[in-house]
Amino acid sequence: MDLNTVTGVVRRPPDRPGADWQEGDGWLAGGTWLFSVPQPGLSRLVDLTALGWPSAEACETGLRIGATCTIRDLYELAPQLDWGASTLLRTGCEAFLASFKVWNSATVGGNICLSLPAGPMITVTVALEATYTLWAADGSERTVDAADFVTGDHVNILEPGEILRHIDLPADALRKRCVHRRFSLTRLGRSTLFMVGTRTPGTDDLLLTLTAGTTHPIRLAFDTMPDAETMRRGIDSVPDEAWFADPNGTPEHRRHLARHFAEEIRLELAAGDRR
């Protein structure tokens, strides 16, 4: 789509691109959403791909994913990692309703910052206990928990001129046992509900992450494996206003799915030590 309000493009921004931020600017990475709908509030685009940020770097402490890492790059990286929960990275990539052209240009950071309920990169990073590093226009930076970044449908905590620089997945989370459930109306459709459960090896804990069916990510943490009734109470504790409604499902439908999938995840993770 032609963005007829845009009158300028910064092709080679400074290393800290927020320093020249002005009202009407928009960050350009993959551009798969940016060029798909009218953007009447934009007058200038700042091209982040020119900065050459590394796609992903693995080390003993975990995995650092650059905000401009493409979905294709992340998908191809996942099998090279020896952490058990890294399989969730490919699962998240496969949850996109996207053509190969989108896969090759859409970015991890773009999907997170778009902050839609069904954003699969939000699901993956929240479930794997990531932190996001944000660069502010004044040169400062802050690190936030991935679970606190998205606050509603297409709403997040970014301030004007602030940018997501990279995502850090801790090795401890990547070593966990991981189980997921996803529901969509069609095989390759938008997620109606995307849930992930993780369990630390050698312990009886459970971390359950709900996304797509809620307006923002919900995490339920249990120090010991809950029984069926405790798990159901956990799902029922999600506030009514947090459940999302769109043509893919009503809040009641999504809550029903969450109860069903939560019990499947609980049983699968609880049985892990007996296999």
PDB file of C-alpha atoms in Angstrom:
ATOM      1  CA  MET A   1       0.000   0.000   0.000  1.00  0.00           C
ATOM      2  CA  ASP A   2       1.224   3.495  -0.820  1.00  0.00           C
ATOM      3  CA  LEU A   3       1.736   5.604   2.320  1.00  0.00           C
ATOM      4  CA  ASN A   4       0.888   8.978   0.848  1.00  0.00           C
ATOM      5  CA  THR A   5       1.523  10.896   4.072  1.00  0.00           C
ATOM      6  CA  VAL A   6       5.190   9.832   4.208  1.00  0.00           C
ATOM      7  CA  THR A   7       7.486  12.523   2.833  1.00  0.00           C
ATOM      8  CA  GLY A   8      10.862  11.200   3.943  1.00  0.00           C
ATOM      9  CA  VAL A   9      12.820   8.027   4.652  1.00  0.00           C
ATOM     10  CA  VAL A  10      15.967   7.860   6.800  1.00  0.00           C
ATOM     11  CA  ARG A  11      17.998   5.207   4.984  1.00  0.00           C
ATOM     12  CA  ARG A  12      21.093   5.321   7.224  1.00  0.00           C
ATOM     13  CA  PRO A  13      20.073   6.194  10.764  1.00  0.00           C
ATOM     14  CA  PRO A  14      22.662   6.636  13.545  1.00  0.00           C
ATOM     15  CA  ASP A  15      23.599   3.654  15.700  1.00  0.00           C
ATOM     16  CA  ARG A  16      21.155   4.941  18.304  1.00  0.00           C
ATOM     17  CA  PRO A  17      18.304   5.734  15.898  1.00  0.00           C
ATOM     18  CA  GLY A  18      16.077   7.348  18.510  1.00  0.00           C
ATOM     19  CA  ALA A  19      18.402  10.355  18.816  1.00  0.00           C
ATOM     20  CA  ASP A  20      16.783  12.009  15.783  1.00  0.00           C
ATOM     21  CA  TRP A  21      13.245  10.987  16.633  1.00  0.00           C
ATOM     22  CA  GLN A  22      10.508  13.464  15.783  1.00  0.00           C
ATOM     23  CA  GLU A  23       6.727  13.402  15.861  1.00  0.00           C
ATOM     24  CA  GLY A  24       5.374  11.507  12.869  1.00  0.00           C
ATOM     25  CA  ASP A  25       8.297   9.076  12.658  1.00  0.00           C
ATOM     26  CA  GLY A  26       7.795   5.344  12.302  1.00  0.00           C
ATOM     27  CA  TRP A  27      10.294   2.510  12.669  1.00  0.00           C
ATOM     28  CA  LEU A  28      10.678   0.438   9.503  1.00  0.00           C
ATOM     29  CA  ALA A  29      11.965  -3.136   9.756  1.00  0.00           C
ATOM     30  CA  GLY A  30      10.149  -5.809   7.730  1.00  0.00           C
ATOM     31  CA  GLY A  31       7.268  -3.468   6.955  1.00  0.00           C
ATOM     32  CA  THR A  32       4.822  -6.346   6.447  1.00  0.00           C
ATOM     33  CA  TRP A  33       2.164  -4.661   8.585  1.00  0.00           C
ATOM     34  CA  LEU A  34       3.317  -1.082   8.051  1.00  0.00           C
ATOM     35  CA  PHE A  35       2.640  -1.238   4.304  1.00  0.00           C
ATOM     36  CA  SER A  36      -0.553  -3.284   4.604  1.00  0.00           C
ATOM     37  CA  VAL A  37      -2.860  -0.615   6.037  1.00  0.00           C
ATOM     38  CA  PRO A  38      -3.099   3.197   5.902  1.00  0.00           C
ATOM     39  CA  GLN A  39      -0.773   5.006   8.332  1.00  0.00           C
ATOM     40  CA  PRO A  40      -2.196   8.551   8.432  1.00  0.00           C
ATOM     41  CA  GLY A  41      -0.089   9.551  11.450  1.00  0.00           C
ATOM     42  CA  LEU A  42       3.269   8.899   9.766  1.00  0.00           C
ATOM     43  CA  SER A  43       5.338  11.450   7.866  1.00  0.00           C
ATOM     44  CA  ARG A  44       8.792   9.821   7.961  1.00  0.00           C
ATOM     45  CA  LEU A  45      10.161   6.266   8.115  1.00  0.00           C
ATOM     46  CA  VAL A  46      13.414   5.266   9.828  1.00  0.00           C
ATOM     47  CA  ASP A  47      14.939   2.147   8.232  1.00  0.00           C
ATOM     48  CA  LEU A  48      16.313  -0.099  10.986  1.00  0.00           C
ATOM     49  CA  THR A  49      17.595  -2.838   8.677  1.00  0.00           C
ATOM     50  CA  ALA A  50      20.496  -0.579   7.643  1.00  0.00           C
ATOM     51  CA  LEU A  51      21.928  -0.876  11.168  1.00  0.00           C
ATOM     52  CA  GLY A  52      22.964  -4.503  10.624  1.00  0.00           C
ATOM     53  CA  TRP A  53      21.974  -5.805  14.038  1.00  0.00           C
ATOM     54  CA  PRO A  54      22.853  -9.501  14.528  1.00  0.00           C
ATOM     55  CA  SER A  55      19.878 -11.816  14.040  1.00  0.00           C
ATOM     56  CA  ALA A  56      20.615 -14.054  17.018  1.00  0.00           C
ATOM     57  CA  GLU A  57      23.537 -14.938  19.261  1.00  0.00           C
ATOM     58  CA  ALA A  58      23.657 -17.977  21.549  1.00  0.00           C
ATOM     59  CA  CYS A  59      25.913 -18.232  24.599  1.00  0.00           C
ATOM     60  CA  GLU A  60      26.042 -20.056  27.924  1.00  0.00           C
ATOM     61  CA  THR A  61      23.573 -17.637  29.513  1.00  0.00           C
ATOM     62  CA  GLY A  62      20.943 -17.994  26.792  1.00  0.00           C
ATOM     63  CA  LEU A  63      19.872 -16.688  23.410  1.00  0.00           C
ATOM     64  CA  ARG A  64      19.834 -13.035  22.336  1.00  0.00           C
ATOM     65  CA  ILE A  65      17.527 -12.276  19.400  1.00  0.00           C
ATOM     66  CA  GLY A  66      17.913  -8.979  17.579  1.00  0.00           C
ATOM     67  CA  ALA A  67      14.697  -7.057  17.027  1.00  0.00           C
ATOM     68  CA  THR A  68      15.296  -7.108  13.256  1.00  0.00           C
ATOM     69  CA  CYS A  69      15.788 -10.893  13.119  1.00  0.00           C
ATOM     70  CA  THR A  70      13.440 -12.243  10.455  1.00  0.00           C
ATOM     71  CA  ILE A  71      11.003 -15.058  11.095  1.00  0.00           C
ATOM     72  CA  ARG A  72      12.846 -17.123   8.496  1.00  0.00           C
ATOM     73  CA  ASP A  73      16.184 -16.641  10.286  1.00  0.00           C
ATOM     74  CA  LEU A  74      14.685 -17.658  13.628  1.00  0.00           C
ATOM     75  CA  TYR A  75      13.031 -20.725  12.093  1.00  0.00           C
ATOM     76  CA  GLU A  76      16.296 -21.896  10.581  1.00  0.00           C
ATOM     77  CA  LEU A  77      18.225 -21.237  13.799  1.00  0.00           C
ATOM     78  CA  ALA A  78      15.997 -23.294  16.099  1.00  0.00           C
ATOM     79  CA  PRO A  79      17.247 -26.806  15.127  1.00  0.00           C
ATOM     80  CA  GLN A  80      20.838 -25.707  15.771  1.00  0.00           C
ATOM     81  CA  LEU A  81      20.144 -25.062  19.462  1.00  0.00           C
ATOM     82  CA  ASP A  82      20.587 -27.848  22.004  1.00  0.00           C
ATOM     83  CA  TRP A  83      18.097 -26.516  24.558  1.00  0.00           C
ATOM     84  CA  GLY A  84      14.955 -28.653  24.802  1.00  0.00           C
ATOM     85  CA  ALA A  85      12.475 -25.776  24.844  1.00  0.00           C
ATOM     86  CA  SER A  86      14.019 -24.180  21.747  1.00  0.00           C
ATOM     87  CA  THR A  87      11.573 -26.269  19.696  1.00  0.00           C
ATOM     88  CA  LEU A  88       8.988 -23.676  20.714  1.00  0.00           C
ATOM     89  CA  LEU A  89      10.764 -21.149  18.493  1.00  0.00           C
ATOM     90  CA  ARG A  90       9.857 -23.140  15.379  1.00  0.00           C
ATOM     91  CA  THR A  91       6.355 -23.716  16.685  1.00  0.00           C
ATOM     92  CA  GLY A  92       5.921 -19.971  17.061  1.00  0.00           C
ATOM     93  CA  CYS A  93       7.170 -19.330  13.533  1.00  0.00           C
ATOM     94  CA  GLU A  94       4.734 -21.906  12.184  1.00  0.00           C
ATOM     95  CA  ALA A  95       1.850 -20.156  13.987  1.00  0.00           C
ATOM     96  CA  PHE A  96       2.058 -17.192  11.591  1.00  0.00           C
ATOM     97  CA  LEU A  97      -0.693 -16.854   9.019  1.00  0.00           C
ATOM     98  CA  ALA A  98       1.818 -15.699   6.423  1.00  0.00           C
ATOM     99  CA  SER A  99       3.245 -16.393   2.980  1.00  0.00           C
ATOM    100  CA  PHE A 100       6.910 -17.212   2.394  1.00  0.00           C
ATOM    101  CA  LYS A 101       7.409 -13.587   1.345  1.00  0.00           C
ATOM    102  CA  VAL A 102       6.224 -12.392   4.753  1.00  0.00           C
ATOM    103  CA  TRP A 103       8.416 -14.981   6.501  1.00  0.00           C
ATOM    104  CA  ASN A 104      11.466 -13.610   4.706  1.00  0.00           C
ATOM    105  CA  SER A 105      10.838  -9.999   5.700  1.00  0.00           C
ATOM    106  CA  ALA A 106       8.713  -9.920   8.869  1.00  0.00           C
ATOM    107  CA  THR A 107      10.759  -9.478  12.031  1.00  0.00           C
ATOM    108  CA  VAL A 108      10.573 -10.829  15.564  1.00  0.00           C
ATOM    109  CA  GLY A 109      10.623  -7.327  17.015  1.00  0.00           C
ATOM    110  CA  GLY A 110       7.959  -6.114  14.628  1.00  0.00           C
ATOM    111  CA  ASN A 111       5.569  -8.864  15.661  1.00  0.00           C
ATOM    112  CA  ILE A 112       6.157  -8.110  19.335  1.00  0.00           C
ATOM    113  CA  CYS A 113       5.751  -4.349  18.968  1.00  0.00           C
ATOM    114  CA  LEU A 114       2.591  -4.726  16.894  1.00  0.00           C
ATOM    115  CA  SER A 115       1.224  -6.249  20.107  1.00  0.00           C
ATOM    116  CA  LEU A 116      -1.745  -8.106  18.687  1.00  0.00           C
ATOM    117  CA  PRO A 117      -3.242 -10.839  20.917  1.00  0.00           C
ATOM    118  CA  ALA A 118      -2.283 -13.585  18.438  1.00  0.00           C
ATOM    119  CA  GLY A 119       1.316 -12.433  17.940  1.00  0.00           C
ATOM    120  CA  PRO A 120       3.247 -15.735  18.104  1.00  0.00           C
ATOM    121  CA  MET A 121       6.567 -14.089  18.953  1.00  0.00           C
ATOM    122  CA  ILE A 122       4.851 -12.648  22.016  1.00  0.00           C
ATOM    123  CA  THR A 123       3.697 -16.145  22.973  1.00  0.00           C
ATOM    124  CA  VAL A 124       7.153 -17.658  22.561  1.00  0.00           C
ATOM    125  CA  THR A 125       9.110 -14.963  24.389  1.00  0.00           C
ATOM    126  CA  VAL A 126       6.689 -14.701  27.310  1.00  0.00           C
ATOM    127  CA  ALA A 127       6.548 -18.478  27.731  1.00  0.00           C
ATOM    128  CA  LEU A 128      10.355 -18.671  27.700  1.00  0.00           C
ATOM    129  CA  GLU A 129      10.623 -15.913  30.325  1.00  0.00           C
ATOM    130  CA  ALA A 130      12.367 -13.418  28.067  1.00  0.00           C
ATOM    131  CA  THR A 131      13.356  -9.867  28.831  1.00  0.00           C
ATOM    132  CA  TYR A 132      13.242  -7.026  26.305  1.00  0.00           C
ATOM    133  CA  THR A 133      15.853  -4.283  26.087  1.00  0.00           C
ATOM    134  CA  LEU A 134      14.304  -0.950  25.079  1.00  0.00           C
ATOM    135  CA  TRP A 135      16.252   2.066  23.821  1.00  0.00           C
ATOM    136  CA  ALA A 136      14.817   5.487  24.607  1.00  0.00           C
ATOM    137  CA  ALA A 137      15.157   8.613  22.480  1.00  0.00           C
ATOM    138  CA  ASP A 138      17.290  10.297  25.178  1.00  0.00           C
ATOM    139  CA  GLY A 139      19.966   7.563  24.949  1.00  0.00           C
ATOM    140  CA  SER A 140      18.912   5.654  28.051  1.00  0.00           C
ATOM    141  CA  GLU A 141      17.731   2.054  28.052  1.00  0.00           C
ATOM    142  CA  ARG A 142      15.594  -0.172  30.207  1.00  0.00           C
ATOM    143  CA  THR A 143      14.999  -3.895  30.504  1.00  0.00           C
ATOM    144  CA  VAL A 144      11.459  -5.194  30.996  1.00  0.00           C
ATOM    145  CA  ASP A 145       9.887  -8.585  31.504  1.00  0.00           C
ATOM    146  CA  ALA A 146       8.284  -9.820  28.290  1.00  0.00           C
ATOM    147  CA  ALA A 147       5.090 -10.550  30.230  1.00  0.00           C
ATOM    148  CA  ASP A 148       4.747  -6.853  31.118  1.00  0.00           C
ATOM    149  CA  PHE A 149       5.312  -5.397  27.641  1.00  0.00           C
ATOM    150  CA  VAL A 150       1.937  -5.931  25.959  1.00  0.00           C
ATOM    151  CA  THR A 151      -0.881  -4.346  27.950  1.00  0.00           C
ATOM    152  CA  GLY A 152      -3.823  -4.753  25.575  1.00  0.00           C
ATOM    153  CA  ASP A 153      -4.955  -5.372  22.016  1.00  0.00           C
ATOM    154  CA  HIS A 154      -2.391  -3.458  19.906  1.00  0.00           C
ATOM    155  CA  VAL A 155      -1.178  -1.629  23.036  1.00  0.00           C
ATOM    156  CA  ASN A 156       2.212  -1.802  24.765  1.00  0.00           C
ATOM    157  CA  ILE A 157       4.468   0.159  27.130  1.00  0.00           C
ATOM    158  CA  LEU A 158       6.689   1.794  24.477  1.00  0.00           C
ATOM    159  CA  GLU A 159       7.123   5.540  24.920  1.00  0.00           C
ATOM    160  CA  PRO A 160       7.363   7.907  21.903  1.00  0.00           C
ATOM    161  CA  GLY A 161      10.725   7.366  20.199  1.00  0.00           C
ATOM    162  CA  GLU A 162      11.465   4.211  22.204  1.00  0.00           C
ATOM    163  CA  ILE A 163      12.546   1.117  20.335  1.00  0.00           C
ATOM    164  CA  LEU A 164      12.905  -2.603  21.034  1.00  0.00           C
ATOM    165  CA  ARG A 165      16.588  -3.452  20.535  1.00  0.00           C
ATOM    166  CA  HIS A 166      16.832  -7.138  21.457  1.00  0.00           C
ATOM    167  CA  ILE A 167      15.170 -10.031  23.240  1.00  0.00           C
ATOM    168  CA  ASP A 168      17.022 -12.232  25.745  1.00  0.00           C
ATOM    169  CA  LEU A 169      15.882 -15.795  26.424  1.00  0.00           C
ATOM    170  CA  PRO A 170      17.573 -17.223  29.555  1.00  0.00           C
ATOM    171  CA  ALA A 171      19.235 -20.619  29.289  1.00  0.00           C
ATOM    172  CA  ASP A 172      17.386 -21.860  32.378  1.00  0.00           C
ATOM    173  CA  ALA A 173      14.053 -21.349  30.624  1.00  0.00           C
ATOM    174  CA  LEU A 174      15.331 -22.880  27.382  1.00  0.00           C
ATOM    175  CA  ARG A 175      16.343 -26.034  29.296  1.00  0.00           C
ATOM    176  CA  LYS A 176      12.815 -26.590  30.616  1.00  0.00           C
ATOM    177  CA  ARG A 177      10.425 -29.237  29.392  1.00  0.00           C
ATOM    178  CA  CYS A 178       7.898 -27.550  27.125  1.00  0.00           C
ATOM    179  CA  VAL A 179       4.371 -28.473  26.010  1.00  0.00           C
ATOM    180  CA  HIS A 180       2.025 -26.361  23.908  1.00  0.00           C
ATOM    181  CA  ARG A 181      -1.518 -26.340  22.594  1.00  0.00           C
ATOM    182  CA  ARG A 182      -2.864 -24.102  19.837  1.00  0.00           C
ATOM    183  CA  PHE A 183      -6.346 -23.790  18.387  1.00  0.00           C
ATOM    184  CA  SER A 184      -7.401 -22.045  15.185  1.00  0.00           C
ATOM    185  CA  LEU A 185     -10.513 -22.267  13.031  1.00  0.00           C
ATOM    186  CA  THR A 186      -8.454 -23.474  10.069  1.00  0.00           C
ATOM    187  CA  ARG A 187      -5.171 -25.384   9.944  1.00  0.00           C
ATOM    188  CA  LEU A 188      -3.167 -22.305   8.943  1.00  0.00           C
ATOM    189  CA  GLY A 189      -5.446 -19.723  10.508  1.00  0.00           C
ATOM    190  CA  ARG A 190      -5.005 -17.066  13.154  1.00  0.00           C
ATOM    191  CA  SER A 191      -4.647 -18.496  16.668  1.00  0.00           C
ATOM    192  CA  THR A 192      -7.843 -18.474  18.698  1.00  0.00           C
ATOM    193  CA  LEU A 193      -5.828 -19.642  21.687  1.00  0.00           C
ATOM    194  CA  PHE A 194      -2.120 -20.414  22.085  1.00  0.00           C
ATOM    195  CA  MET A 195      -1.019 -21.924  25.413  1.00  0.00           C
ATOM    196  CA  VAL A 196       2.406 -23.083  26.605  1.00  0.00           C
ATOM    197  CA  GLY A 197       3.381 -24.968  29.729  1.00  0.00           C
ATOM    198  CA  THR A 198       6.969 -25.369  30.959  1.00  0.00           C
ATOM    199  CA  ARG A 199       8.472 -27.379  33.796  1.00  0.00           C
ATOM    200  CA  THR A 200      11.950 -27.108  35.285  1.00  0.00           C
ATOM    201  CA  PRO A 201      13.901 -30.415  35.125  1.00  0.00           C
ATOM    202  CA  GLY A 202      14.103 -32.130  38.493  1.00  0.00           C
ATOM    203  CA  THR A 203      11.313 -30.053  40.032  1.00  0.00           C
ATOM    204  CA  ASP A 204       7.527 -30.187  40.237  1.00  0.00           C
ATOM    205  CA  ASP A 205       6.779 -26.621  39.148  1.00  0.00           C
ATOM    206  CA  LEU A 206       4.603 -25.419  36.282  1.00  0.00           C
ATOM    207  CA  LEU A 207       4.532 -22.154  34.360  1.00  0.00           C
ATOM    208  CA  LEU A 208       1.471 -21.778  32.146  1.00  0.00           C
ATOM    209  CA  THR A 209       1.257 -19.008  29.540  1.00  0.00           C
ATOM    210  CA  LEU A 210      -2.018 -18.002  27.847  1.00  0.00           C
ATOM    211  CA  THR A 211      -2.032 -15.862  24.716  1.00  0.00           C
ATOM    212  CA  ALA A 212      -4.166 -15.171  21.623  1.00  0.00           C
ATOM    213  CA  GLY A 213      -7.353 -15.757  23.614  1.00  0.00           C
ATOM    214  CA  THR A 214      -6.580 -12.856  25.939  1.00  0.00           C
ATOM    215  CA  THR A 215      -5.921  -9.194  25.172  1.00  0.00           C
ATOM    216  CA  HIS A 216      -2.479  -9.493  26.755  1.00  0.00           C
ATOM    217  CA  PRO A 217      -0.326 -12.430  27.859  1.00  0.00           C
ATOM    218  CA  ILE A 218      -1.346 -14.183  31.073  1.00  0.00           C
ATOM    219  CA  ARG A 219       1.125 -16.279  33.080  1.00  0.00           C
ATOM    220  CA  LEU A 220       0.084 -18.640  35.853  1.00  0.00           C
ATOM    221  CA  ALA A 221       2.943 -19.930  38.021  1.00  0.00           C
ATOM    222  CA  PHE A 222       2.679 -22.951  40.343  1.00  0.00           C
ATOM    223  CA  ASP A 223       5.516 -23.963  42.684  1.00  0.00           C
ATOM    224  CA  THR A 224       4.230 -27.538  42.665  1.00  0.00           C
ATOM    225  CA  MET A 225       2.216 -29.353  40.024  1.00  0.00           C
ATOM    226  CA  PRO A 226      -1.427 -28.398  40.599  1.00  0.00           C
ATOM    227  CA  ASP A 227      -4.287 -30.873  40.658  1.00  0.00           C
ATOM    228  CA  ALA A 228      -7.137 -30.538  38.179  1.00  0.00           C
ATOM    229  CA  GLU A 229      -9.286 -28.347  40.433  1.00  0.00           C
ATOM    230  CA  THR A 230      -6.426 -25.973  41.228  1.00  0.00           C
ATOM    231  CA  MET A 231      -5.622 -25.652  37.551  1.00  0.00           C
ATOM    232  CA  ARG A 232      -9.240 -24.905  36.716  1.00  0.00           C
ATOM    233  CA  ARG A 233      -9.363 -22.231  39.428  1.00  0.00           C
ATOM    234  CA  GLY A 234      -6.244 -20.703  37.921  1.00  0.00           C
ATOM    235  CA  ILE A 235      -7.906 -20.390  34.509  1.00  0.00           C
ATOM    236  CA  ASP A 236     -11.084 -19.042  36.102  1.00  0.00           C
ATOM    237  CA  SER A 237      -9.035 -16.389  37.922  1.00  0.00           C
ATOM    238  CA  VAL A 238      -8.319 -14.645  34.607  1.00  0.00           C
ATOM    239  CA  PRO A 239     -10.510 -11.501  34.666  1.00  0.00           C
ATOM    240  CA  ASP A 240     -13.522 -11.482  32.353  1.00  0.00           C
ATOM    241  CA  GLU A 241     -12.304  -8.315  30.636  1.00  0.00           C
ATOM    242  CA  ALA A 242      -8.991  -9.982  29.703  1.00  0.00           C
ATOM    243  CA  TRP A 243     -10.623 -12.528  27.382  1.00  0.00           C
ATOM    244  CA  PHE A 244     -10.561 -11.457  23.739  1.00  0.00           C
ATOM    245  CA  ALA A 245     -13.518 -11.380  21.350  1.00  0.00           C
ATOM    246  CA  ASP A 246     -13.247 -11.386  17.557  1.00  0.00           C
ATOM    247  CA  PRO A 247     -14.586 -13.482  14.647  1.00  0.00           C
ATOM    248  CA  ASN A 248     -12.252 -16.320  15.684  1.00  0.00           C
ATOM    249  CA  GLY A 249     -13.973 -16.879  19.011  1.00  0.00           C
ATOM    250  CA  THR A 250     -16.009 -15.500  21.883  1.00  0.00           C
ATOM    251  CA  PRO A 251     -14.551 -15.030  25.369  1.00  0.00           C
ATOM    252  CA  GLU A 252     -16.665 -17.967  26.571  1.00  0.00           C
ATOM    253  CA  HIS A 253     -15.304 -20.210  23.802  1.00  0.00           C
ATOM    254  CA  ARG A 254     -11.736 -19.196  24.571  1.00  0.00           C
ATOM    255  CA  ARG A 255     -12.153 -19.762  28.313  1.00  0.00           C
ATOM    256  CA  HIS A 256     -13.572 -23.231  27.590  1.00  0.00           C
ATOM    257  CA  LEU A 257     -10.589 -24.052  25.372  1.00  0.00           C
ATOM    258  CA  ALA A 258      -8.192 -22.760  28.017  1.00  0.00           C
ATOM    259  CA  ARG A 259      -9.661 -25.028  30.678  1.00  0.00           C
ATOM    260  CA  HIS A 260      -9.445 -28.028  28.350  1.00  0.00           C
ATOM    261  CA  PHE A 261      -5.906 -27.357  27.118  1.00  0.00           C
ATOM    262  CA  ALA A 262      -4.620 -26.460  30.584  1.00  0.00           C
ATOM    263  CA  GLU A 263      -5.645 -29.864  31.858  1.00  0.00           C
ATOM    264  CA  GLU A 264      -3.985 -31.600  28.895  1.00  0.00           C
ATOM    265  CA  ILE A 265      -0.784 -29.633  29.483  1.00  0.00           C
ATOM    266  CA  ARG A 266      -0.873 -30.379  33.214  1.00  0.00           C
ATOM    267  CA  LEU A 267      -1.261 -34.118  32.652  1.00  0.00           C
ATOM    268  CA  GLU A 268       1.449 -34.241  30.008  1.00  0.00           C
ATOM    269  CA  LEU A 269       3.989 -32.370  32.108  1.00  0.00           C
ATOM    270  CA  ALA A 270       3.069 -34.274  35.297  1.00  0.00           C
ATOM    271  CA  ALA A 271       3.644 -37.568  33.471  1.00  0.00           C
ATOM    272  CA  GLY A 272       7.074 -36.521  32.278  1.00  0.00           C
ATOM    273  CA  ASP A 273       9.052 -38.079  35.116  1.00  0.00           C
ATOM    274  CA  ARG A 274       7.207 -41.400  34.744  1.00  0.00           C
ATOM    275  CA  ARG A 275       8.082 -41.907  31.076  1.00  0.00           C
TER     276      ARG A 275
END
